[in-house]
PDB file of C-alpha atoms in Angstrom:
ATOM      1  CA  UNK A 235      -0.548   0.026  -0.337  1.00 75.00           C
ATOM      2  CA  UNK A 236       2.850   2.373   1.273  1.00 87.00           C
ATOM      3  CA  UNK A 237       5.371   1.667  -2.188  1.00 91.00           C
ATOM      4  CA  UNK A 238       3.340   3.295  -4.852  1.00 92.00           C
ATOM      5  CA  UNK A 239       3.210   6.640  -2.695  1.00 93.00           C
ATOM      6  CA  UNK A 240       7.292   6.494  -1.420  1.00 95.00           C
ATOM      7  CA  UNK A 241       7.999   6.170  -4.916  1.00 95.00           C
ATOM      8  CA  UNK A 242       5.682   8.939  -6.605  1.00 96.00           C
ATOM      9  CA  UNK A 243       6.661  11.256  -3.368  1.00 97.00           C
ATOM     10  CA  UNK A 244      10.302  10.147  -4.622  1.00 97.00           C
ATOM     11  CA  UNK A 245       9.893  11.204  -8.240  1.00 96.00           C
ATOM     12  CA  UNK A 246       7.726  14.931  -7.501  1.00 97.00           C
ATOM     13  CA  UNK A 247      10.827  15.449  -4.760  1.00 97.00           C
ATOM     14  CA  UNK A 248      13.745  15.005  -7.395  1.00 97.00           C
ATOM     15  CA  UNK A 249      11.353  16.834 -10.087  1.00 95.00           C
ATOM     16  CA  UNK A 250      10.739  19.804  -8.221  1.00 95.00           C
ATOM     17  CA  UNK A 251      14.265  19.799  -6.110  1.00 96.00           C
ATOM     18  CA  UNK A 252      15.718  20.427 -10.285  1.00 94.00           C
ATOM     19  CA  UNK A 253      13.492  23.013 -10.552  1.00 93.00           C
ATOM     20  CA  UNK A 254      14.169  24.997  -8.075  1.00 94.00           C
ATOM     21  CA  UNK A 255      18.382  24.049  -7.765  1.00 94.00           C
ATOM     22  CA  UNK A 256      18.184  25.108 -12.080  1.00 90.00           C
ATOM     23  CA  UNK A 257      16.059  27.980 -11.297  1.00 88.00           C
ATOM     24  CA  UNK A 258      18.318  30.907 -12.433  1.00 85.00           C
ATOM     25  CA  UNK A 259      20.293  28.794 -15.317  1.00 83.00           C
ATOM     26  CA  UNK A 260      16.037  27.962 -16.907  1.00 80.00           C
ATOM     27  CA  UNK A 261      15.977  31.692 -16.780  1.00 81.00           C
ATOM     28  CA  UNK A 262      18.459  32.890 -18.329  1.00 78.00           C
ATOM     29  CA  UNK A 263      17.727  29.932 -21.016  1.00 74.00           C
ATOM     30  CA  UNK A 264      14.480  32.008 -21.253  1.00 76.00           C
ATOM     31  CA  UNK A 265      12.999  28.278 -20.170  1.00 79.00           C
ATOM     32  CA  UNK A 266       9.514  28.771 -20.937  1.00 78.00           C
ATOM     33  CA  UNK A 267       8.227  25.293 -20.366  1.00 79.00           C
ATOM     34  CA  UNK A 268       9.420  25.219 -16.252  1.00 84.00           C
ATOM     35  CA  UNK A 269       7.366  26.925 -13.593  1.00 87.00           C
ATOM     36  CA  UNK A 270       9.618  28.563 -12.160  1.00 90.00           C
ATOM     37  CA  UNK A 271      11.282  30.419 -14.987  1.00 84.00           C
ATOM     38  CA  UNK A 272       8.126  31.173 -16.585  1.00 83.00           C
ATOM     39  CA  UNK A 273       6.841  32.144 -13.198  1.00 85.00           C
ATOM     40  CA  UNK A 274       3.790  30.409 -12.195  1.00 86.00           C
ATOM     41  CA  UNK A 275       5.538  29.331  -8.461  1.00 90.00           C
ATOM     42  CA  UNK A 276       8.605  30.611  -6.891  1.00 93.00           C
ATOM     43  CA  UNK A 277      11.447  29.270  -5.935  1.00 93.00           C
ATOM     44  CA  UNK A 278      10.894  28.865  -2.699  1.00 95.00           C
ATOM     45  CA  UNK A 279       7.494  27.440  -3.308  1.00 94.00           C
ATOM     46  CA  UNK A 280       9.213  24.806  -5.666  1.00 94.00           C
ATOM     47  CA  UNK A 281      11.948  24.005  -2.874  1.00 95.00           C
ATOM     48  CA  UNK A 282       9.325  23.542   0.245  1.00 96.00           C
ATOM     49  CA  UNK A 283       6.941  21.058  -2.031  1.00 97.00           C
ATOM     50  CA  UNK A 284      10.656  19.237  -2.728  1.00 97.00           C
ATOM     51  CA  UNK A 285      11.238  18.664   0.744  1.00 97.00           C
ATOM     52  CA  UNK A 286       7.991  18.375   1.644  1.00 98.00           C
ATOM     53  CA  UNK A 287       7.659  15.332  -0.719  1.00 97.00           C
ATOM     54  CA  UNK A 288      11.160  14.286  -0.164  1.00 97.00           C
ATOM     55  CA  UNK A 289      10.184  13.316   3.087  1.00 97.00           C
ATOM     56  CA  UNK A 290       6.547  11.843   2.749  1.00 97.00           C
ATOM     57  CA  UNK A 291       8.896   9.557   0.299  1.00 97.00           C
ATOM     58  CA  UNK A 292      11.219   8.657   3.028  1.00 97.00           C
ATOM     59  CA  UNK A 293       8.561   7.993   5.856  1.00 97.00           C
ATOM     60  CA  UNK A 294       6.674   5.595   3.716  1.00 96.00           C
ATOM     61  CA  UNK A 295       9.628   3.467   2.932  1.00 97.00           C
ATOM     62  CA  UNK A 296      10.707   3.205   6.309  1.00 97.00           C
ATOM     63  CA  UNK A 297       6.979   2.534   7.481  1.00 96.00           C
ATOM     64  CA  UNK A 298       7.874  -0.231   4.800  1.00 94.00           C
ATOM     65  CA  UNK A 299      10.946  -1.552   6.286  1.00 94.00           C
ATOM     66  CA  UNK A 300      14.055  -0.531   7.679  1.00 95.00           C
ATOM     67  CA  UNK A 301      15.987  -1.919   4.540  1.00 95.00           C
ATOM     68  CA  UNK A 302      13.938   0.018   2.192  1.00 96.00           C
ATOM     69  CA  UNK A 303      13.941   3.191   3.934  1.00 96.00           C
ATOM     70  CA  UNK A 304      17.605   3.323   3.392  1.00 97.00           C
ATOM     71  CA  UNK A 305      17.593   1.809   0.008  1.00 97.00           C
ATOM     72  CA  UNK A 306      15.303   4.835  -0.617  1.00 97.00           C
ATOM     73  CA  UNK A 307      16.832   7.633   1.589  1.00 97.00           C
ATOM     74  CA  UNK A 308      20.210   6.605  -0.952  1.00 98.00           C
ATOM     75  CA  UNK A 309      18.452   6.773  -4.212  1.00 98.00           C
ATOM     76  CA  UNK A 310      16.477  10.042  -2.963  1.00 98.00           C
ATOM     77  CA  UNK A 311      20.257  11.532  -1.590  1.00 98.00           C
ATOM     78  CA  UNK A 312      21.369  10.736  -5.338  1.00 97.00           C
ATOM     79  CA  UNK A 313      19.039  12.144  -6.862  1.00 97.00           C
ATOM     80  CA  UNK A 314      19.574  15.556  -4.455  1.00 97.00           C
ATOM     81  CA  UNK A 315      23.190  15.403  -5.184  1.00 97.00           C
ATOM     82  CA  UNK A 316      22.720  15.230  -8.831  1.00 97.00           C
ATOM     83  CA  UNK A 317      20.649  18.397  -8.982  1.00 96.00           C
ATOM     84  CA  UNK A 318      22.178  20.229  -6.229  1.00 95.00           C
ATOM     85  CA  UNK A 319      25.608  20.389  -8.493  1.00 93.00           C
ATOM     86  CA  UNK A 320      27.257  16.788  -8.892  1.00 96.00           C
ATOM     87  CA  UNK A 321      25.408  17.482 -12.866  1.00 94.00           C
ATOM     88  CA  UNK A 322      28.323  19.441 -13.426  1.00 93.00           C
ATOM     89  CA  UNK A 323      30.996  16.898 -12.331  1.00 95.00           C
ATOM     90  CA  UNK A 324      32.668  13.619 -13.119  1.00 94.00           C
ATOM     91  CA  UNK A 325      30.517  12.435 -10.599  1.00 96.00           C
ATOM     92  CA  UNK A 326      26.841  12.675 -12.541  1.00 97.00           C
ATOM     93  CA  UNK A 327      27.446   9.423 -14.111  1.00 97.00           C
ATOM     94  CA  UNK A 328      27.835   7.879 -11.144  1.00 97.00           C
ATOM     95  CA  UNK A 329      24.420   9.301  -9.713  1.00 97.00           C
ATOM     96  CA  UNK A 330      22.553   7.728 -12.411  1.00 97.00           C
ATOM     97  CA  UNK A 331      23.860   4.624 -11.285  1.00 97.00           C
ATOM     98  CA  UNK A 332      23.265   4.290  -7.908  1.00 97.00           C
ATOM     99  CA  UNK A 333      19.703   5.973  -8.215  1.00 96.00           C
ATOM    100  CA  UNK A 334      18.805   3.524 -10.755  1.00 96.00           C
ATOM    101  CA  UNK A 335      20.811   0.522 -10.108  1.00 96.00           C
ATOM    102  CA  UNK A 336      18.963   0.441  -6.636  1.00 96.00           C
ATOM    103  CA  UNK A 337      15.657  -0.022  -7.878  1.00 96.00           C
ATOM    104  CA  UNK A 338      15.608  -3.696  -7.822  1.00 95.00           C
ATOM    105  CA  UNK A 339      16.773  -3.920  -4.726  1.00 96.00           C
ATOM    106  CA  UNK A 340      14.275  -1.127  -2.959  1.00 96.00           C
ATOM    107  CA  UNK A 341      11.790  -3.529  -5.255  1.00 94.00           C
ATOM    108  CA  UNK A 342      13.163  -7.105  -3.642  1.00 94.00           C
ATOM    109  CA  UNK A 343      13.614  -4.921   0.146  1.00 94.00           C
ATOM    110  CA  UNK A 344       9.361  -4.327   0.154  1.00 92.00           C
ATOM    111  CA  UNK A 345       8.742  -7.810  -0.428  1.00 91.00           C
ATOM    112  CA  UNK A 346       8.256 -10.796   2.623  1.00 88.00           C
ATOM    113  CA  UNK A 347      11.356 -11.568   4.049  1.00 86.00           C
ATOM    114  CA  UNK A 348      12.830  -8.602   2.235  1.00 82.00           C
ATOM    115  CA  UNK A 349      15.304 -10.878  -0.246  1.00 89.00           C
ATOM    116  CA  UNK A 350      18.147  -9.546  -2.161  1.00 90.00           C
ATOM    117  CA  UNK A 351      17.648  -8.746  -5.761  1.00 93.00           C
ATOM    118  CA  UNK A 352      19.564 -11.126  -8.387  1.00 92.00           C
ATOM    119  CA  UNK A 353      22.981  -9.075  -9.104  1.00 92.00           C
ATOM    120  CA  UNK A 354      22.083  -9.288 -13.430  1.00 92.00           C
ATOM    121  CA  UNK A 355      18.858  -7.093 -12.228  1.00 94.00           C
ATOM    122  CA  UNK A 356      20.984  -5.200 -10.798  1.00 95.00           C
ATOM    123  CA  UNK A 357      23.528  -4.195 -13.468  1.00 96.00           C
ATOM    124  CA  UNK A 358      20.708  -4.135 -15.841  1.00 96.00           C
ATOM    125  CA  UNK A 359      18.739  -1.231 -14.352  1.00 96.00           C
ATOM    126  CA  UNK A 360      22.129   0.387 -13.242  1.00 97.00           C
ATOM    127  CA  UNK A 361      23.323   0.305 -17.189  1.00 97.00           C
ATOM    128  CA  UNK A 362      20.097   1.706 -17.970  1.00 96.00           C
ATOM    129  CA  UNK A 363      20.378   4.450 -16.195  1.00 96.00           C
ATOM    130  CA  UNK A 364      23.829   5.650 -17.177  1.00 97.00           C
ATOM    131  CA  UNK A 365      22.494   4.755 -20.690  1.00 97.00           C
ATOM    132  CA  UNK A 366      19.759   6.328 -20.037  1.00 95.00           C
ATOM    133  CA  UNK A 367      21.801   9.601 -18.958  1.00 96.00           C
ATOM    134  CA  UNK A 368      23.682   9.951 -21.758  1.00 97.00           C
ATOM    135  CA  UNK A 369      21.279   9.500 -24.192  1.00 95.00           C
ATOM    136  CA  UNK A 370      19.401  12.553 -22.398  1.00 92.00           C
ATOM    137  CA  UNK A 371      21.925  15.069 -23.337  1.00 93.00           C
ATOM    138  CA  UNK A 372      22.290  14.319 -26.967  1.00 92.00           C
ATOM    139  CA  UNK A 373      19.682  16.839 -27.885  1.00 89.00           C
ATOM    140  CA  UNK A 374      21.257  19.261 -25.376  1.00 87.00           C
ATOM    141  CA  UNK A 375      25.563  19.308 -25.423  1.00 88.00           C
ATOM    142  CA  UNK A 376      25.728  23.113 -27.275  1.00 84.00           C
ATOM    143  CA  UNK A 377      23.092  24.568 -24.158  1.00 82.00           C
ATOM    144  CA  UNK A 378      24.886  22.546 -21.657  1.00 84.00           C
ATOM    145  CA  UNK A 379      28.321  23.844 -23.073  1.00 82.00           C
ATOM    146  CA  UNK A 380      26.787  27.404 -22.618  1.00 79.00           C
ATOM    147  CA  UNK A 381      24.793  26.796 -19.054  1.00 79.00           C
ATOM    148  CA  UNK A 382      28.484  25.297 -17.859  1.00 81.00           C
ATOM    149  CA  UNK A 383      26.983  22.197 -17.252  1.00 86.00           C
ATOM    150  CA  UNK A 384      30.102  19.914 -17.305  1.00 91.00           C
ATOM    151  CA  UNK A 385      28.573  15.831 -16.791  1.00 95.00           C
ATOM    152  CA  UNK A 386      30.154  12.616 -17.406  1.00 96.00           C
ATOM    153  CA  UNK A 387      29.128  13.234 -21.166  1.00 96.00           C
ATOM    154  CA  UNK A 388      29.366  16.490 -21.372  1.00 95.00           C
ATOM    155  CA  UNK A 389      33.512  15.970 -20.293  1.00 95.00           C
ATOM    156  CA  UNK A 390      33.378  13.042 -23.042  1.00 96.00           C
ATOM    157  CA  UNK A 391      31.819  15.398 -26.053  1.00 95.00           C
ATOM    158  CA  UNK A 392      34.580  17.674 -25.487  1.00 93.00           C
ATOM    159  CA  UNK A 393      37.214  15.508 -25.158  1.00 94.00           C
ATOM    160  CA  UNK A 394      35.874  12.912 -28.145  1.00 95.00           C
ATOM    161  CA  UNK A 395      32.890  14.929 -29.903  1.00 94.00           C
ATOM    162  CA  UNK A 396      29.217  13.900 -29.548  1.00 92.00           C
ATOM    163  CA  UNK A 397      29.513  10.908 -31.928  1.00 94.00           C
ATOM    164  CA  UNK A 398      31.456   9.615 -28.458  1.00 96.00           C
ATOM    165  CA  UNK A 399      28.324  10.588 -26.587  1.00 96.00           C
ATOM    166  CA  UNK A 400      25.618   9.089 -29.192  1.00 95.00           C
ATOM    167  CA  UNK A 401      28.055   5.861 -29.461  1.00 96.00           C
ATOM    168  CA  UNK A 402      28.428   5.291 -25.503  1.00 97.00           C
ATOM    169  CA  UNK A 403      24.711   5.840 -24.997  1.00 97.00           C
ATOM    170  CA  UNK A 404      23.218   3.433 -27.606  1.00 97.00           C
ATOM    171  CA  UNK A 405      26.133   1.005 -26.153  1.00 97.00           C
ATOM    172  CA  UNK A 406      24.893   0.963 -22.487  1.00 97.00           C
ATOM    173  CA  UNK A 407      21.435   0.678 -23.365  1.00 97.00           C
ATOM    174  CA  UNK A 408      22.084  -2.254 -26.037  1.00 97.00           C
ATOM    175  CA  UNK A 409      24.506  -3.911 -23.042  1.00 97.00           C
ATOM    176  CA  UNK A 410      21.673  -3.377 -20.578  1.00 97.00           C
ATOM    177  CA  UNK A 411      19.291  -6.107 -22.633  1.00 96.00           C
ATOM    178  CA  UNK A 412      21.848  -8.534 -22.320  1.00 96.00           C
ATOM    179  CA  UNK A 413      21.605  -8.234 -18.964  1.00 96.00           C
ATOM    180  CA  UNK A 414      18.262  -8.650 -19.546  1.00 94.00           C
ATOM    181  CA  UNK A 415      18.116 -11.796 -21.731  1.00 93.00           C
ATOM    182  CA  UNK A 416      20.787 -13.346 -19.232  1.00 91.00           C
ATOM    183  CA  UNK A 417      18.308 -12.129 -15.982  1.00 90.00           C
ATOM    184  CA  UNK A 418      15.205 -13.682 -18.191  1.00 90.00           C
ATOM    185  CA  UNK A 419      13.737 -16.738 -16.683  1.00 89.00           C
ATOM    186  CA  UNK A 420      13.660 -19.659 -19.346  1.00 87.00           C
ATOM    187  CA  UNK A 421       9.884 -20.111 -20.326  1.00 87.00           C
ATOM    188  CA  UNK A 422      10.505 -15.713 -21.264  1.00 86.00           C
ATOM    189  CA  UNK A 423      13.665 -16.051 -22.824  1.00 91.00           C
ATOM    190  CA  UNK A 424      12.616 -16.202 -26.344  1.00 92.00           C
ATOM    191  CA  UNK A 425      10.984 -12.376 -25.518  1.00 92.00           C
ATOM    192  CA  UNK A 426      14.136 -10.791 -23.997  1.00 93.00           C
ATOM    193  CA  UNK A 427      15.669 -12.239 -26.981  1.00 95.00           C
ATOM    194  CA  UNK A 428      13.248 -10.560 -29.551  1.00 95.00           C
ATOM    195  CA  UNK A 429      14.257  -7.794 -28.008  1.00 95.00           C
ATOM    196  CA  UNK A 430      17.511  -7.731 -27.966  1.00 96.00           C
ATOM    197  CA  UNK A 431      17.687  -7.753 -31.599  1.00 97.00           C
ATOM    198  CA  UNK A 432      15.065  -5.230 -31.774  1.00 97.00           C
ATOM    199  CA  UNK A 433      17.434  -2.930 -29.576  1.00 97.00           C
ATOM    200  CA  UNK A 434      20.896  -3.953 -31.896  1.00 97.00           C
ATOM    201  CA  UNK A 435      18.927  -2.953 -35.325  1.00 97.00           C
ATOM    202  CA  UNK A 436      17.965   0.010 -33.442  1.00 96.00           C
ATOM    203  CA  UNK A 437      21.757   0.824 -31.948  1.00 96.00           C
ATOM    204  CA  UNK A 438      22.921   0.212 -35.470  1.00 96.00           C
ATOM    205  CA  UNK A 439      20.884   2.680 -36.962  1.00 95.00           C
ATOM    206  CA  UNK A 440      21.578   5.371 -34.526  1.00 94.00           C
ATOM    207  CA  UNK A 441      25.313   4.621 -34.614  1.00 94.00           C
ATOM    208  CA  UNK A 442      25.192   5.819 -38.276  1.00 90.00           C
ATOM    209  CA  UNK A 443      21.769   7.914 -38.723  1.00 88.00           C
ATOM    210  CA  UNK A 444      21.826  11.843 -38.655  1.00 85.00           C
ATOM    211  CA  UNK A 445      20.094  14.374 -36.914  1.00 86.00           C
ATOM    212  CA  UNK A 446      17.403  13.319 -34.163  1.00 89.00           C
ATOM    213  CA  UNK A 447      17.499   9.867 -34.968  1.00 92.00           C
ATOM    214  CA  UNK A 448      20.147   8.535 -32.331  1.00 92.00           C
ATOM    215  CA  UNK A 449      18.633   9.764 -29.760  1.00 93.00           C
ATOM    216  CA  UNK A 450      15.163   8.516 -30.728  1.00 94.00           C
ATOM    217  CA  UNK A 451      16.868   5.024 -31.310  1.00 95.00           C
ATOM    218  CA  UNK A 452      18.017   5.536 -27.850  1.00 95.00           C
ATOM    219  CA  UNK A 453      14.667   6.441 -26.492  1.00 95.00           C
ATOM    220  CA  UNK A 454      13.745   3.327 -28.410  1.00 96.00           C
ATOM    221  CA  UNK A 455      16.365   0.871 -26.859  1.00 97.00           C
ATOM    222  CA  UNK A 456      15.583   2.163 -23.645  1.00 95.00           C
ATOM    223  CA  UNK A 457      11.660   1.773 -23.958  1.00 95.00           C
ATOM    224  CA  UNK A 458      12.726  -2.103 -24.701  1.00 95.00           C
ATOM    225  CA  UNK A 459      14.317  -2.514 -21.564  1.00 95.00           C
ATOM    226  CA  UNK A 460      11.985  -0.997 -19.670  1.00 93.00           C
ATOM    227  CA  UNK A 461       9.153  -3.000 -21.236  1.00 92.00           C
ATOM    228  CA  UNK A 462      11.499  -6.451 -21.001  1.00 91.00           C
ATOM    229  CA  UNK A 463      11.980  -5.480 -17.193  1.00 90.00           C
ATOM    230  CA  UNK A 464       8.128  -5.331 -17.250  1.00 85.00           C
ATOM    231  CA  UNK A 465       7.030  -8.322 -19.238  1.00 85.00           C
ATOM    232  CA  UNK A 466      10.509  -9.944 -20.629  1.00 81.00           C
ATOM    233  CA  UNK A 467      10.542 -12.478 -17.117  1.00 81.00           C
ATOM    234  CA  UNK A 468      13.202 -10.504 -15.602  1.00 81.00           C
ATOM    235  CA  UNK A 469      13.610 -12.617 -12.489  1.00 79.00           C
ATOM    236  CA  UNK A 470      13.809 -10.354  -9.630  1.00 84.00           C
ATOM    237  CA  UNK A 471      15.238 -12.238  -7.147  1.00 78.00           C
TER     238      UNK A 471
END
């Protein structure tokens, strides 16, 4: 009963805190789609709402159990730390690994007996998170450079070019698909293998395509990975 509210409150907390921390940058960039920059809400109100949602998420998860509470607190800390400034450091990728990689462990901890999640499941979730981090910045590399955002993907782009970020995103998300095949049950393995095949085709297209197609290909692979988590017979514990 408390799992869904804990997860929802946590996601709201991270989203609202991101808006609060980035308010000045969004205002300079003229982000009319951001409520604070658009004047729809004050930075203080967003910060208070984010803190309240964080508190609700942590309390709800601890009400489920001590292990669930600790894991959720660590995931929330990673999200807030990223928003507070680590997005502009080499540790940006680590925050995604922690934030996404612990999701299966958190889900498993809510089950009777608080079992541990399988290593392949954790590896797949962490790799999806890191791949998503690289994919998310593909359309915004120029804007991030102008705004001074120097996270792991942006530094790779500065060193090796935007193509390197694209290839890293596609490779990581495809690797997650491989992990999901390894973690699928025998009865559903054909589903996971089929998903891996489609992901491989999208990765090949994204590696060579121009414009927004690499970003869309990466999003497509991420969607396949999420679908495999849900319907591919992935063994959680």
